[in-house]
Each structure stands twice: as C-alpha cells, then as structure tokens.
GROMACS .gro file of C-alpha atoms in nm:
model
  467
    1MET     CA    1   1.035   3.012  -1.012
    2ILE     CA    2   0.741   3.244  -0.941
    3PRO     CA    3   0.885   3.574  -0.804
    4VAL     CA    4   0.670   3.698  -0.517
    5LYS     CA    5   0.495   4.030  -0.578
    6GLY     CA    6   0.400   4.303  -0.335
    7PHE     CA    7   0.693   4.297  -0.094
    8GLU     CA    8   0.965   4.481  -0.284
    9GLY     CA    9   1.221   4.609  -0.033
   10ALA     CA   10   1.025   4.472   0.265
   11ASN     CA   11   1.142   4.229   0.531
   12VAL     CA   12   0.944   3.903   0.516
   13ALA     CA   13   0.994   3.641   0.787
   14VAL     CA   14   0.998   3.276   0.679
   15LEU     CA   15   0.936   3.012   0.947
   16GLY     CA   16   1.032   2.658   0.853
   17LEU     CA   17   1.311   2.587   0.606
   18GLY     CA   18   1.210   2.259   0.447
   19ARG     CA   19   1.126   2.222   0.079
   20SER     CA   20   0.850   2.482   0.071
   21GLY     CA   21   1.027   2.721   0.309
   22LEU     CA   22   1.347   2.742   0.105
   23ALA     CA   23   1.150   2.775  -0.219
   24THR     CA   24   0.957   3.060  -0.055
   25ALA     CA   25   1.276   3.237   0.049
   26ARG     CA   26   1.413   3.212  -0.305
   27ALA     CA   27   1.090   3.343  -0.459
   28LEU     CA   28   1.073   3.632  -0.212
   29HIS     CA   29   1.431   3.726  -0.294
   30ALA     CA   30   1.359   3.703  -0.668
   31GLY     CA   31   1.068   3.942  -0.619
   32GLY     CA   32   1.280   4.199  -0.437
   33ALA     CA   33   1.186   4.118  -0.076
   34VAL     CA   34   1.435   4.056   0.205
   35PRO     CA   35   1.373   3.708   0.355
   36LEU     CA   36   1.446   3.670   0.728
   37CYS     CA   37   1.460   3.295   0.784
   38TRP     CA   38   1.426   3.076   1.090
   39ASP     CA   39   1.403   2.707   1.172
   40ASP     CA   40   1.458   2.535   1.507
   41ASN     CA   41   1.679   2.283   1.329
   42PRO     CA   42   2.041   2.410   1.305
   43ALA     CA   43   2.102   2.197   0.994
   44ALA     CA   44   1.810   2.363   0.815
   45ARG     CA   45   1.942   2.706   0.909
   46ALA     CA   46   2.287   2.611   0.782
   47THR     CA   47   2.139   2.509   0.447
   48ALA     CA   48   1.961   2.844   0.416
   49GLU     CA   49   2.270   3.038   0.515
   50ALA     CA   50   2.474   2.847   0.258
   51GLU     CA   51   2.237   2.993  -0.005
   52GLY     CA   52   2.305   3.341   0.129
   53PHE     CA   53   1.988   3.390   0.334
   54SER     CA   54   1.993   3.565   0.669
   55CYS     CA   55   1.869   3.359   0.964
   56GLN     CA   56   1.730   3.547   1.263
   57ASP     CA   57   1.575   3.411   1.581
   58LEU     CA   58   1.214   3.521   1.547
   59MET     CA   59   1.151   3.477   1.921
   60LYS     CA   60   1.387   3.755   2.018
   61SER     CA   61   1.236   4.077   2.150
   62GLY     CA   62   1.155   4.315   1.866
   63ALA     CA   63   1.202   4.048   1.597
   64PHE     CA   64   0.883   4.158   1.419
   65ASP     CA   65   0.933   4.535   1.450
   66THR     CA   66   1.036   4.569   1.084
   67VAL     CA   67   0.862   4.263   0.937
   68ALA     CA   68   0.583   4.305   0.679
   69THR     CA   69   0.445   3.950   0.703
   70LEU     CA   70   0.527   3.602   0.834
   71ILE     CA   71   0.525   3.304   0.596
   72VAL     CA   72   0.470   2.970   0.769
   73SER     CA   73   0.546   2.621   0.638
   74PRO     CA   74   0.248   2.378   0.631
   75GLY     CA   75   0.360   2.154   0.917
   76ILE     CA   76   0.375   2.439   1.170
   77PRO     CA   77   0.051   2.491   1.369
   78HIS     CA   78  -0.087   2.842   1.362
   79LEU     CA   79  -0.402   2.794   1.572
   80TYR     CA   80  -0.480   2.442   1.695
   81PRO     CA   81  -0.388   2.254   1.904
   82THR     CA   82  -0.181   2.559   2.008
   83PRO     CA   83  -0.011   2.819   1.788
   84ASN     CA   84   0.362   2.791   1.737
   85PRO     CA   85   0.528   3.053   1.963
   86VAL     CA   86   0.668   3.241   1.663
   87VAL     CA   87   0.324   3.258   1.503
   88ARG     CA   88   0.177   3.386   1.827
   89ALA     CA   89   0.451   3.647   1.852
   90ALA     CA   90   0.369   3.767   1.500
   91LEU     CA   91  -0.002   3.787   1.580
   92ASP     CA   92   0.071   3.980   1.899
   93ALA     CA   93   0.280   4.223   1.697
   94GLY     CA   94  -0.001   4.270   1.445
   95VAL     CA   95   0.199   4.107   1.164
   96PRO     CA   96  -0.011   3.916   0.904
   97VAL     CA   97   0.053   3.542   0.870
   98ASP     CA   98   0.040   3.367   0.532
   99ASN     CA   99   0.190   3.068   0.350
  100ASP     CA  100   0.345   2.991   0.014
  101ILE     CA  101   0.004   2.909  -0.137
  102GLY     CA  102  -0.119   3.259  -0.061
  103LEU     CA  103   0.196   3.409  -0.209
  104PHE     CA  104   0.158   3.195  -0.520
  105PHE     CA  105  -0.196   3.305  -0.598
  106ARG     CA  106  -0.112   3.673  -0.551
  107SER     CA  107   0.199   3.644  -0.771
  108VAL     CA  108   0.143   3.389  -1.048
  109ALA     CA  109  -0.044   3.611  -1.295
  110THR     CA  110   0.173   3.861  -1.485
  111HIS     CA  111   0.121   4.127  -1.752
  112ASP     CA  112   0.248   3.872  -2.005
  113TRP     CA  113  -0.081   3.688  -1.969
  114ASN     CA  114  -0.251   3.973  -2.157
  115ASN     CA  115  -0.058   3.870  -2.468
  116PHE     CA  116  -0.148   3.501  -2.451
  117ASP     CA  117  -0.406   3.351  -2.684
  118ILE     CA  118  -0.523   3.129  -2.395
  119ALA     CA  119  -0.467   3.238  -2.036
  120PRO     CA  120  -0.308   2.976  -1.809
  121ARG     CA  121  -0.552   2.780  -1.594
  122ILE     CA  122  -0.499   2.672  -1.235
  123VAL     CA  123  -0.669   2.360  -1.100
  124ALA     CA  124  -0.656   2.309  -0.722
  125VAL     CA  125  -0.755   1.977  -0.563
  126THR     CA  126  -0.832   1.923  -0.195
  127GLY     CA  127  -1.010   1.657   0.015
  128SER     CA  128  -0.918   1.383   0.261
  129ASN     CA  129  -0.823   1.096   0.032
  130GLY     CA  130  -0.733   1.064  -0.333
  131LYS     CA  131  -0.584   1.411  -0.383
  132SER     CA  132  -0.247   1.288  -0.502
  133THR     CA  133  -0.392   1.031  -0.739
  134THR     CA  134  -0.643   1.283  -0.876
  135VAL     CA  135  -0.381   1.550  -0.953
  136ALA     CA  136  -0.131   1.300  -1.095
  137LEU     CA  137  -0.406   1.143  -1.306
  138LEU     CA  138  -0.520   1.483  -1.433
  139GLN     CA  139  -0.168   1.583  -1.528
  140HIS     CA  140  -0.119   1.250  -1.705
  141ILE     CA  141  -0.442   1.302  -1.902
  142LEU     CA  142  -0.331   1.653  -2.000
  143THR     CA  143   0.014   1.533  -2.106
  144GLN     CA  144  -0.132   1.252  -2.318
  145ALA     CA  145  -0.359   1.510  -2.484
  146GLY     CA  146  -0.065   1.737  -2.566
  147ARG     CA  147  -0.144   2.006  -2.309
  148ARG     CA  148   0.151   2.155  -2.118
  149SER     CA  149   0.107   2.127  -1.743
  150GLN     CA  150   0.296   2.141  -1.415
  151LEU     CA  151   0.223   1.956  -1.090
  152ALA     CA  152   0.292   2.124  -0.756
  153GLY     CA  153   0.177   2.192  -0.402
  154ASN     CA  154   0.151   1.902  -0.161
  155ILE     CA  155   0.304   1.679  -0.429
  156GLY     CA  156   0.602   1.729  -0.657
  157ARG     CA  157   0.748   2.079  -0.651
  158GLY     CA  158   0.670   2.366  -0.420
  159VAL     CA  159   0.420   2.607  -0.575
  160LEU     CA  160   0.670   2.892  -0.594
  161ASP     CA  161   0.935   2.666  -0.744
  162ILE     CA  162   0.751   2.597  -1.072
  163ASP     CA  163   0.817   2.773  -1.399
  164PRO     CA  164   0.593   3.070  -1.484
  165PRO     CA  165   0.306   2.917  -1.686
  166GLY     CA  166   0.290   3.007  -2.054
  167ASP     CA  167   0.021   3.042  -2.320
  168GLY     CA  168  -0.247   2.778  -2.263
  169ASP     CA  169  -0.058   2.603  -1.982
  170VAL     CA  170  -0.226   2.434  -1.686
  171VAL     CA  171  -0.098   2.429  -1.327
  172VAL     CA  172  -0.235   2.139  -1.121
  173LEU     CA  173  -0.209   2.183  -0.744
  174GLU     CA  174  -0.267   1.938  -0.461
  175LEU     CA  175  -0.362   2.137  -0.152
  176SER     CA  176  -0.392   1.999   0.201
  177SER     CA  177  -0.614   2.144   0.472
  178TYR     CA  178  -0.299   2.287   0.633
  179GLN     CA  179  -0.241   2.489   0.317
  180THR     CA  180  -0.597   2.600   0.239
  181GLU     CA  181  -0.671   2.703   0.598
  182LEU     CA  182  -0.401   2.971   0.618
  183ALA     CA  183  -0.358   3.101   0.261
  184ARG     CA  184  -0.470   3.465   0.237
  185SER     CA  185  -0.525   3.437  -0.138
  186LEU     CA  186  -0.702   3.140  -0.303
  187THR     CA  187  -0.814   3.199  -0.662
  188PRO     CA  188  -0.805   2.879  -0.870
  189ASP     CA  189  -0.992   2.860  -1.200
  190VAL     CA  190  -1.111   2.508  -1.117
  191ALA     CA  191  -1.141   2.374  -0.761
  192VAL     CA  192  -1.192   2.005  -0.680
  193PHE     CA  193  -1.321   1.849  -0.356
  194THR     CA  194  -1.266   1.472  -0.354
  195ASN     CA  195  -1.420   1.356  -0.024
  196LEU     CA  196  -1.405   1.406   0.351
  197SER     CA  197  -1.323   1.165   0.631
  198PRO     CA  198  -1.171   1.218   0.980
  199ASP     CA  199  -0.806   1.324   0.961
  200HIS     CA  200  -0.584   1.590   1.120
  201LEU     CA  201  -0.858   1.653   1.375
  202ASP     CA  202  -0.618   1.783   1.641
  203ARG     CA  203  -0.484   2.041   1.395
  204HIS     CA  204  -0.837   2.168   1.314
  205ALA     CA  205  -1.011   2.114   1.651
  206GLY     CA  206  -1.253   1.855   1.509
  207MET     CA  207  -1.441   1.772   1.191
  208GLY     CA  208  -1.610   2.111   1.168
  209GLY     CA  209  -1.279   2.293   1.161
  210TYR     CA  210  -1.135   2.037   0.920
  211PHE     CA  211  -1.422   2.084   0.675
  212ALA     CA  212  -1.403   2.462   0.714
  213ALA     CA  213  -1.036   2.452   0.614
  214LYS     CA  214  -1.122   2.261   0.294
  215ARG     CA  215  -1.424   2.481   0.223
  216ARG     CA  216  -1.207   2.795   0.210
  217LEU     CA  217  -1.077   2.690  -0.132
  218PHE     CA  218  -1.430   2.735  -0.269
  219ALA     CA  219  -1.574   3.007  -0.047
  220GLU     CA  220  -1.269   3.235  -0.062
  221GLY     CA  221  -1.155   3.141  -0.410
  222GLY     CA  222  -1.473   3.171  -0.613
  223PRO     CA  223  -1.356   2.927  -0.884
  224ASP     CA  224  -1.512   2.938  -1.231
  225ARG     CA  225  -1.588   2.567  -1.197
  226ALA     CA  226  -1.619   2.348  -0.887
  227VAL     CA  227  -1.593   1.967  -0.902
  228ILE     CA  228  -1.748   1.829  -0.584
  229GLY     CA  229  -1.757   1.472  -0.454
  230VAL     CA  230  -2.106   1.439  -0.305
  231ASP     CA  231  -2.086   1.094  -0.144
  232GLU     CA  232  -2.047   1.252   0.203
  233ASN     CA  233  -2.279   1.503   0.368
  234GLU     CA  234  -2.014   1.773   0.361
  235GLY     CA  235  -1.965   1.744  -0.015
  236ALA     CA  236  -2.338   1.750  -0.082
  237PHE     CA  237  -2.370   2.057   0.141
  238LEU     CA  238  -2.080   2.232  -0.031
  239ALA     CA  239  -2.224   2.165  -0.378
  240GLY     CA  240  -2.556   2.304  -0.263
  241GLN     CA  241  -2.394   2.619  -0.126
  242LEU     CA  242  -2.207   2.687  -0.449
  243SER     CA  243  -2.491   2.617  -0.690
  244GLU     CA  244  -2.746   2.879  -0.794
  245GLY     CA  245  -2.997   2.614  -0.904
  246VAL     CA  246  -3.045   2.267  -1.050
  247THR     CA  247  -2.921   2.371  -1.395
  248ASP     CA  248  -2.611   2.559  -1.273
  249ASP     CA  249  -2.329   2.380  -1.454
  250ARG     CA  250  -2.057   2.574  -1.274
  251VAL     CA  251  -2.082   2.292  -1.018
  252ILE     CA  252  -2.003   1.939  -1.135
  253ARG     CA  253  -2.121   1.674  -0.890
  254VAL     CA  254  -1.920   1.352  -0.867
  255SER     CA  255  -2.015   1.018  -0.712
  256ALA     CA  256  -1.861   0.673  -0.690
  257SER     CA  257  -2.160   0.521  -0.510
  258ARG     CA  258  -2.473   0.607  -0.710
  259LYS     CA  259  -2.620   0.742  -1.030
  260LEU     CA  260  -2.662   1.120  -1.019
  261ALA     CA  261  -2.981   1.248  -1.179
  262GLY     CA  262  -3.112   1.591  -1.270
  263PRO     CA  263  -3.045   1.855  -1.536
  264GLY     CA  264  -2.709   1.964  -1.396
  265TRP     CA  265  -2.356   1.845  -1.480
  266ASN     CA  266  -2.288   1.506  -1.320
  267VAL     CA  267  -2.008   1.248  -1.340
  268PHE     CA  268  -2.047   0.915  -1.162
  269VAL     CA  269  -1.940   0.550  -1.161
  270ARG     CA  270  -2.167   0.246  -1.146
  271LYS     CA  271  -2.034  -0.111  -1.169
  272GLY     CA  272  -1.702   0.012  -1.304
  273PHE     CA  273  -1.844   0.237  -1.577
  274LEU     CA  274  -1.786   0.611  -1.565
  275SER     CA  275  -2.071   0.819  -1.704
  276GLU     CA  276  -2.104   1.190  -1.771
  277TYR     CA  277  -2.448   1.347  -1.788
  278ARG     CA  278  -2.520   1.708  -1.879
  279LYS     CA  279  -2.865   1.864  -1.910
  280GLY     CA  280  -3.014   1.521  -1.856
  281ARG     CA  281  -2.830   1.360  -2.148
  282GLN     CA  282  -2.529   1.131  -2.149
  283ALA     CA  283  -2.218   1.303  -2.282
  284GLY     CA  284  -1.955   1.035  -2.220
  285SER     CA  285  -1.893   0.681  -2.091
  286ILE     CA  286  -1.571   0.495  -2.004
  287ASP     CA  287  -1.514   0.138  -1.881
  288LEU     CA  288  -1.270   0.164  -1.589
  289ARG     CA  289  -1.267  -0.202  -1.488
  290ALA     CA  290  -0.958  -0.311  -1.680
  291ILE     CA  291  -0.737  -0.015  -1.586
  292GLN     CA  292  -0.475  -0.166  -1.352
  293GLY     CA  293  -0.352   0.174  -1.233
  294LEU     CA  294  -0.699   0.255  -1.093
  295PRO     CA  295  -0.818  -0.042  -0.886
  296GLY     CA  296  -1.119  -0.015  -0.658
  297VAL     CA  297  -1.412   0.219  -0.606
  298HIS     CA  298  -1.197   0.485  -0.440
  299ASN     CA  299  -0.979   0.512  -0.750
  300HIS     CA  300  -1.290   0.524  -0.966
  301GLN     CA  301  -1.392   0.829  -0.763
  302ASN     CA  302  -1.052   0.981  -0.837
  303ALA     CA  303  -1.105   0.905  -1.206
  304CYS     CA  304  -1.441   1.085  -1.196
  305ALA     CA  305  -1.286   1.393  -1.037
  306ALA     CA  306  -0.997   1.403  -1.285
  307TYR     CA  307  -1.236   1.341  -1.577
  308ALA     CA  308  -1.461   1.629  -1.469
  309ALA     CA  309  -1.168   1.867  -1.423
  310ALA     CA  310  -1.030   1.771  -1.765
  311ARG     CA  311  -1.369   1.838  -1.923
  312THR     CA  312  -1.370   2.190  -1.776
  313LEU     CA  313  -1.035   2.242  -1.950
  314GLY     CA  314  -1.184   2.156  -2.288
  315LEU     CA  315  -1.072   1.794  -2.334
  316ALA     CA  316  -1.301   1.552  -2.515
  317PRO     CA  317  -1.415   1.226  -2.350
  318ARG     CA  318  -1.207   1.013  -2.587
  319GLN     CA  319  -0.894   1.214  -2.509
  320ILE     CA  320  -0.956   1.158  -2.140
  321GLU     CA  321  -1.020   0.788  -2.194
  322THR     CA  322  -0.681   0.752  -2.363
  323GLY     CA  323  -0.512   0.914  -2.064
  324LEU     CA  324  -0.699   0.700  -1.811
  325ALA     CA  325  -0.612   0.379  -1.994
  326SER     CA  326  -0.238   0.452  -1.988
  327TYR     CA  327  -0.218   0.584  -1.632
  328PRO     CA  328   0.052   0.385  -1.447
  329GLY     CA  329  -0.052   0.477  -1.091
  330LEU     CA  330   0.140   0.655  -0.818
  331PRO     CA  331   0.399   0.497  -0.589
  332HIS     CA  332   0.260   0.394  -0.249
  333ARG     CA  333  -0.103   0.424  -0.364
  334SER     CA  334  -0.261   0.089  -0.461
  335GLN     CA  335   0.071   0.018  -0.634
  336THR     CA  336   0.114  -0.338  -0.760
  337ILE     CA  337   0.481  -0.418  -0.703
  338ALA     CA  338   0.493  -0.790  -0.782
  339GLU     CA  339   0.290  -1.095  -0.882
  340GLN     CA  340   0.430  -1.441  -0.820
  341ASP     CA  341   0.276  -1.788  -0.787
  342GLY     CA  342  -0.073  -1.646  -0.814
  343VAL     CA  343  -0.022  -1.393  -0.535
  344ARG     CA  344  -0.036  -1.017  -0.592
  345TYR     CA  345   0.158  -0.768  -0.377
  346VAL     CA  346   0.018  -0.415  -0.335
  347ASN     CA  347   0.184  -0.117  -0.169
  348ASP     CA  348  -0.070   0.133  -0.032
  349SER     CA  349   0.150   0.291   0.233
  350LYS     CA  350  -0.032   0.622   0.171
  351ALA     CA  351  -0.337   0.468   0.343
  352THR     CA  352  -0.244   0.654   0.661
  353ASN     CA  353  -0.596   0.683   0.804
  354VAL     CA  354  -0.882   0.442   0.863
  355ASP     CA  355  -1.098   0.560   0.574
  356SER     CA  356  -0.822   0.525   0.315
  357ALA     CA  357  -0.738   0.178   0.448
  358ILE     CA  358  -1.103   0.071   0.418
  359LYS     CA  359  -1.103   0.185   0.056
  360ALA     CA  360  -0.784  -0.009  -0.015
  361LEU     CA  361  -0.930  -0.324   0.142
  362SER     CA  362  -1.247  -0.290  -0.067
  363ALA     CA  363  -1.043  -0.295  -0.389
  364PHE     CA  364  -0.917  -0.653  -0.351
  365SER     CA  365  -1.025  -0.995  -0.223
  366ASN     CA  366  -0.852  -1.265  -0.015
  367ILE     CA  367  -0.626  -1.008   0.149
  368ARG     CA  368  -0.322  -1.071   0.366
  369TRP     CA  369  -0.329  -0.731   0.534
  370ILE     CA  370  -0.016  -0.561   0.668
  371CYS     CA  371  -0.128  -0.279   0.895
  372GLY     CA  372  -0.034  -0.080   1.203
  373GLY     CA  373   0.170   0.220   1.307
  374LEU     CA  374   0.095   0.540   1.492
  375GLU     CA  375  -0.281   0.560   1.548
  376LYS     CA  376  -0.457   0.881   1.453
  377ALA     CA  377  -0.731   1.062   1.647
  378GLY     CA  378  -1.060   0.874   1.632
  379GLY     CA  379  -0.909   0.526   1.679
  380LEU     CA  380  -0.989   0.218   1.474
  381ASP     CA  381  -1.359   0.167   1.549
  382ALA     CA  382  -1.458   0.250   1.191
  383LEU     CA  383  -1.267  -0.057   1.068
  384ARG     CA  384  -1.511  -0.293   1.237
  385GLY     CA  385  -1.735  -0.460   0.982
  386GLN     CA  386  -1.520  -0.335   0.693
  387THR     CA  387  -1.267  -0.620   0.684
  388GLY     CA  388  -1.468  -0.889   0.510
  389THR     CA  389  -1.208  -0.923   0.235
  390VAL     CA  390  -0.928  -0.984   0.487
  391VAL     CA  391  -0.806  -1.340   0.549
  392LYS     CA  392  -0.556  -1.236   0.815
  393ALA     CA  393  -0.383  -0.921   0.944
  394TYR     CA  394  -0.011  -0.887   1.014
  395VAL     CA  395   0.044  -0.594   1.249
  396ILE     CA  396   0.354  -0.375   1.258
  397GLY     CA  397   0.451  -0.079   1.475
  398ARG     CA  398   0.574  -0.012   1.825
  399GLU     CA  399   0.222  -0.060   1.963
  400ALA     CA  400   0.139  -0.357   1.741
  401ALA     CA  401  -0.019  -0.565   2.019
  402GLY     CA  402  -0.263  -0.289   2.115
  403PHE     CA  403  -0.344  -0.223   1.749
  404ALA     CA  404  -0.410  -0.593   1.685
  405MET     CA  405  -0.651  -0.620   1.978
  406GLN     CA  406  -0.880  -0.361   1.815
  407LEU     CA  407  -0.920  -0.555   1.489
  408ASP     CA  408  -1.216  -0.783   1.414
  409VAL     CA  409  -1.008  -1.030   1.208
  410GLU     CA  410  -0.741  -1.283   1.291
  411ALA     CA  411  -0.427  -1.082   1.360
  412GLU     CA  412  -0.064  -1.173   1.416
  413VAL     CA  413   0.166  -0.932   1.600
  414CYS     CA  414   0.477  -0.892   1.387
  415THR     CA  415   0.610  -0.549   1.496
  416THR     CA  416   0.855  -0.509   1.204
  417MET     CA  417   0.791  -0.491   0.832
  418ALA     CA  418   1.039  -0.769   0.758
  419ILE     CA  419   0.859  -1.014   0.987
  420ALA     CA  420   0.514  -0.912   0.858
  421VAL     CA  421   0.616  -0.964   0.496
  422GLU     CA  422   0.781  -1.297   0.576
  423ARG     CA  423   0.473  -1.426   0.757
  424ALA     CA  424   0.229  -1.301   0.491
  425ILE     CA  425   0.425  -1.459   0.207
  426THR     CA  426   0.455  -1.787   0.397
  427ASP     CA  427   0.079  -1.798   0.454
  428ALA     CA  428  -0.033  -1.670   0.113
  429GLN     CA  429  -0.218  -1.900  -0.128
  430PRO     CA  430  -0.282  -1.855  -0.502
  431GLY     CA  431  -0.552  -1.593  -0.546
  432ASP     CA  432  -0.448  -1.398  -0.236
  433THR     CA  433  -0.333  -1.036  -0.234
  434VAL     CA  434  -0.077  -0.912   0.018
  435VAL     CA  435  -0.169  -0.549   0.085
  436LEU     CA  436   0.018  -0.289   0.288
  437ALA     CA  437  -0.258  -0.047   0.398
  438PRO     CA  438  -0.148   0.065   0.745
  439ALA     CA  439  -0.453   0.270   0.861
  440ALA     CA  440  -0.202   0.466   1.067
  441ALA     CA  441   0.077   0.719   1.045
  442SER     CA  442   0.434   0.599   0.994
  443PHE     CA  443   0.622   0.814   1.242
  444ASP     CA  444   0.665   0.550   1.514
  445GLN     CA  445   0.908   0.359   1.289
  446TYR     CA  446   0.968   0.567   0.974
  447ASP     CA  447   1.029   0.926   0.871
  448ASN     CA  448   0.733   0.923   0.632
  449PHE     CA  449   0.491   0.695   0.447
  450GLU     CA  450   0.724   0.680   0.145
  451GLN     CA  451   1.000   0.527   0.354
  452ARG     CA  452   0.754   0.274   0.494
  453GLY     CA  453   0.639   0.181   0.146
  454ASP     CA  454   0.996   0.148   0.024
  455ASP     CA  455   1.068  -0.087   0.315
  456PHE     CA  456   0.769  -0.300   0.215
  457ILE     CA  457   0.887  -0.311  -0.148
  458ALA     CA  458   1.240  -0.405  -0.043
  459ALA     CA  459   1.116  -0.682   0.189
  460VAL     CA  460   0.886  -0.829  -0.076
  461THR     CA  461   1.135  -0.819  -0.363
  462THR     CA  462   1.411  -0.967  -0.145
  463ARG     CA  463   1.189  -1.248  -0.012
  464LEU     CA  464   1.063  -1.330  -0.363
  465GLY     CA  465   1.412  -1.318  -0.510
  466LEU     CA  466   1.327  -1.026  -0.738
  467GLY     CA  467   1.575  -0.772  -0.604
   0.00000   0.00000   0.00000
C-alpha cells in the first residue's frame, strides 16, 4: 500500500467504493487522513463499513464544510456530459477534486529513495487502444530481464494498493483518459502515448477534449522521456510540441505504418520487422512475425511502444527480444483460445470500439466475425471498406438487427453468443479464423468485456468438446 501524504488529520471525501475507491480509503487511512466514504450502491457502502470506514451522504447540506478534498472514482463524470451532483456540490463549496492517480503521484516518493542506489522509475501508458497490451508486455520484458516491477492503474491493482517500490524497481501504469483528465499530480519518469481514435466522446465533449485529457500526462507531467505513437495527427502534433528539435532524444517516435527517418530516436515496424534508429544509425532489429502473442500490425505498434519504454529503462535490444518472444498475450486481446480442424478461434472481446475492431480484423484472414453490442458514439461508418478479410459476420446484442444492417459484409443476426458461435463453427472451413471483435461495448448483455469474452470461450470450448 502507498500511504497518502498531505492530509494527516484531515477529512477526505471518497466518492465511489469500487476497487479503486476502497483502495483509496485504505491508503488515506494509512496516511493519517479520515476518509468519509459514499456510494449510491448500499452493498458498496456495506462493504466499506465492514472495513470500519464511515459512510456519509455527501449530498446532505453542509457535507463539505469540513472536507479538505474530494476523491472521485474513474467512472464518475466530473464535467461532461454533466457533473455528478456530488462533484458539483464539492465544486460549489470550493473543495478541490482529485482521483487516486493524483494521490499516488504526490505520495509514492519517500525519503527512503535517497538511500537507493537506483531510484524507482514510473512508466505511465495512455492512448485509445493497446494500453493494456503495452503495459503487460513491458512488465513481461522487465521480468524476463530480472528487473522488479509492478503493474497497476487501469489494469491489475489499484495504484495505491501496490507495494512501495524499492531500489531500482519499476512501476508500470495503464492510465485511461478518465484518470489523466482529473489527476492533480502527474509526474511519470516515462510517459507513453500509443494512438488516438474516437472513444468516450460523450465523457470528453468530443475528440478535442478526449485528446486534451490524454495530453495532460505529458504537458502536466513533464516526463524525462516521452514515447509517442505518431501514426495519427494528434500523436505527431504531441511529439512536435514536446521536442526541442530534430535531435532531441527525450522524445521517441513510434510508428507501425512507415519508416521513420531523421537524426532523432525512432522505433518503427515494416513488414513485421521492428527497427530502432538513433542519430541516423540502426541500434536494434527484431523479427516480430513469428510471435503468436503479438499478431497483427496493431500489436506490432504495441511492441514498438514497449520496446522504446524498455530502452529508456536501460535494457539492451537482445534482452527485450527475449521478452517479446516469450510473451503469452493478454486474455480477451487477440487471444487464441483453440485450433481445431484447421480453424483458429480468437477472443478479442476488448475490441470495444470500431478502431480496435478494425485492427483485429486486419490481423487475420478468412474471418468468421462475431460482432455487435452497445454501439458507441460515432456509429459504425468507419467499418465500411475495412472488412475485406471477413467472410461473414455473426451479430450479437439486443440491437443485433440494426447493427447488422450497417455492415458492408454478409451478416447473420444471432442475438446471443451461443447462437453466433454455433453458426460460425458450422460454417467455418479449414483456413478460417473465428474472431470475436465486437466493435461495441458489452453492457447491453454483459457486465463487462471480460464476461463477454469468457462467454465466447465457454461457447467455443463446449461446442468443440474441449471443456
């Protein structure tokens, strides 16, 4: 646990008592603060009270009279589309609003660090797609190289729930736009921007607000090194803003679509080969084509980002290559779950938006595509012309018929996962790949994308007789 600093003896309100909210309450208590907790869900309040925390309705008159700050869980809107009423009440009372990420960065460093031979390093990764794979891949590379590391943030443990980092340790954080937008302190040693595509637009009032939320990690944080994916305009713009000139190697540009030239520090992939160039000379090269845990161009981009971050931490190219080669992949992200009778079955339930689904479809050929769910803002127009690898789509979700009508491939309305899997397996021929890449959120039928992916795995293994 990371005890929170700066609030000794003060009342700190905590709104939202899920994983991060409870971890925040514990860390505040460990640091000497008095957490005042609230959640609209009675069961969540009961869990907090069972741990000894006081729950107080933060909408009552005068609730913020003695409160030093309000800590908000990531899923609770603080500005768009409209602020949560508790957040608005805090703002009206002049009470600062922060989140667990802000508390982490203000609290993680201790006087003990002065006695370390090597100060701990914090790597923070943000972007639209590939964050989870990039952080998991980086941690795997570090582990294989014998470097102690912890994974936290939007994946794994809450940031305040990790162990205090020791001499030479690395903390790898996945940070969403919800987290970077609100955190009052953002000071990573290395910051990574993977890419940007439309997502969470209602929460950020459009693409400009969405990009601004991501940009805060770099503009507010002032990292020693910045790894920037430059395949979109926003990434290229961000790299340009951070760089002092063409030879400034504090910025490492990353691309999965083209060779990057110039005297700066560049990492890119062409035809499945990762290359690192520095000061105009090649410093490393890795063949990614045979790595099963990293299929497709989008995963090659993730490999570039993880490679670049690992290089900033002092790892040699051959150490990184060893880690890449043994990377098993993450559940629900281009995860091969079975191969039978010449047909491969891939679970990419994390493909919850159109862009991530397009990237999943580009990684395979002869695809039997299971898709559908709760459409996100922006619709499905971007899918048109991007489904050339798809033989047929099998559409799930409560609005499956409407979803299917927007696709430019043959589509069968299945509604449920069980029916979609049954139909796809029946139709599949040797050489085909059955891919779950929904291009939509899961909340119309499932609690989360993990549950949806688990349902796909269960349906496939049962139908194939593997369960």
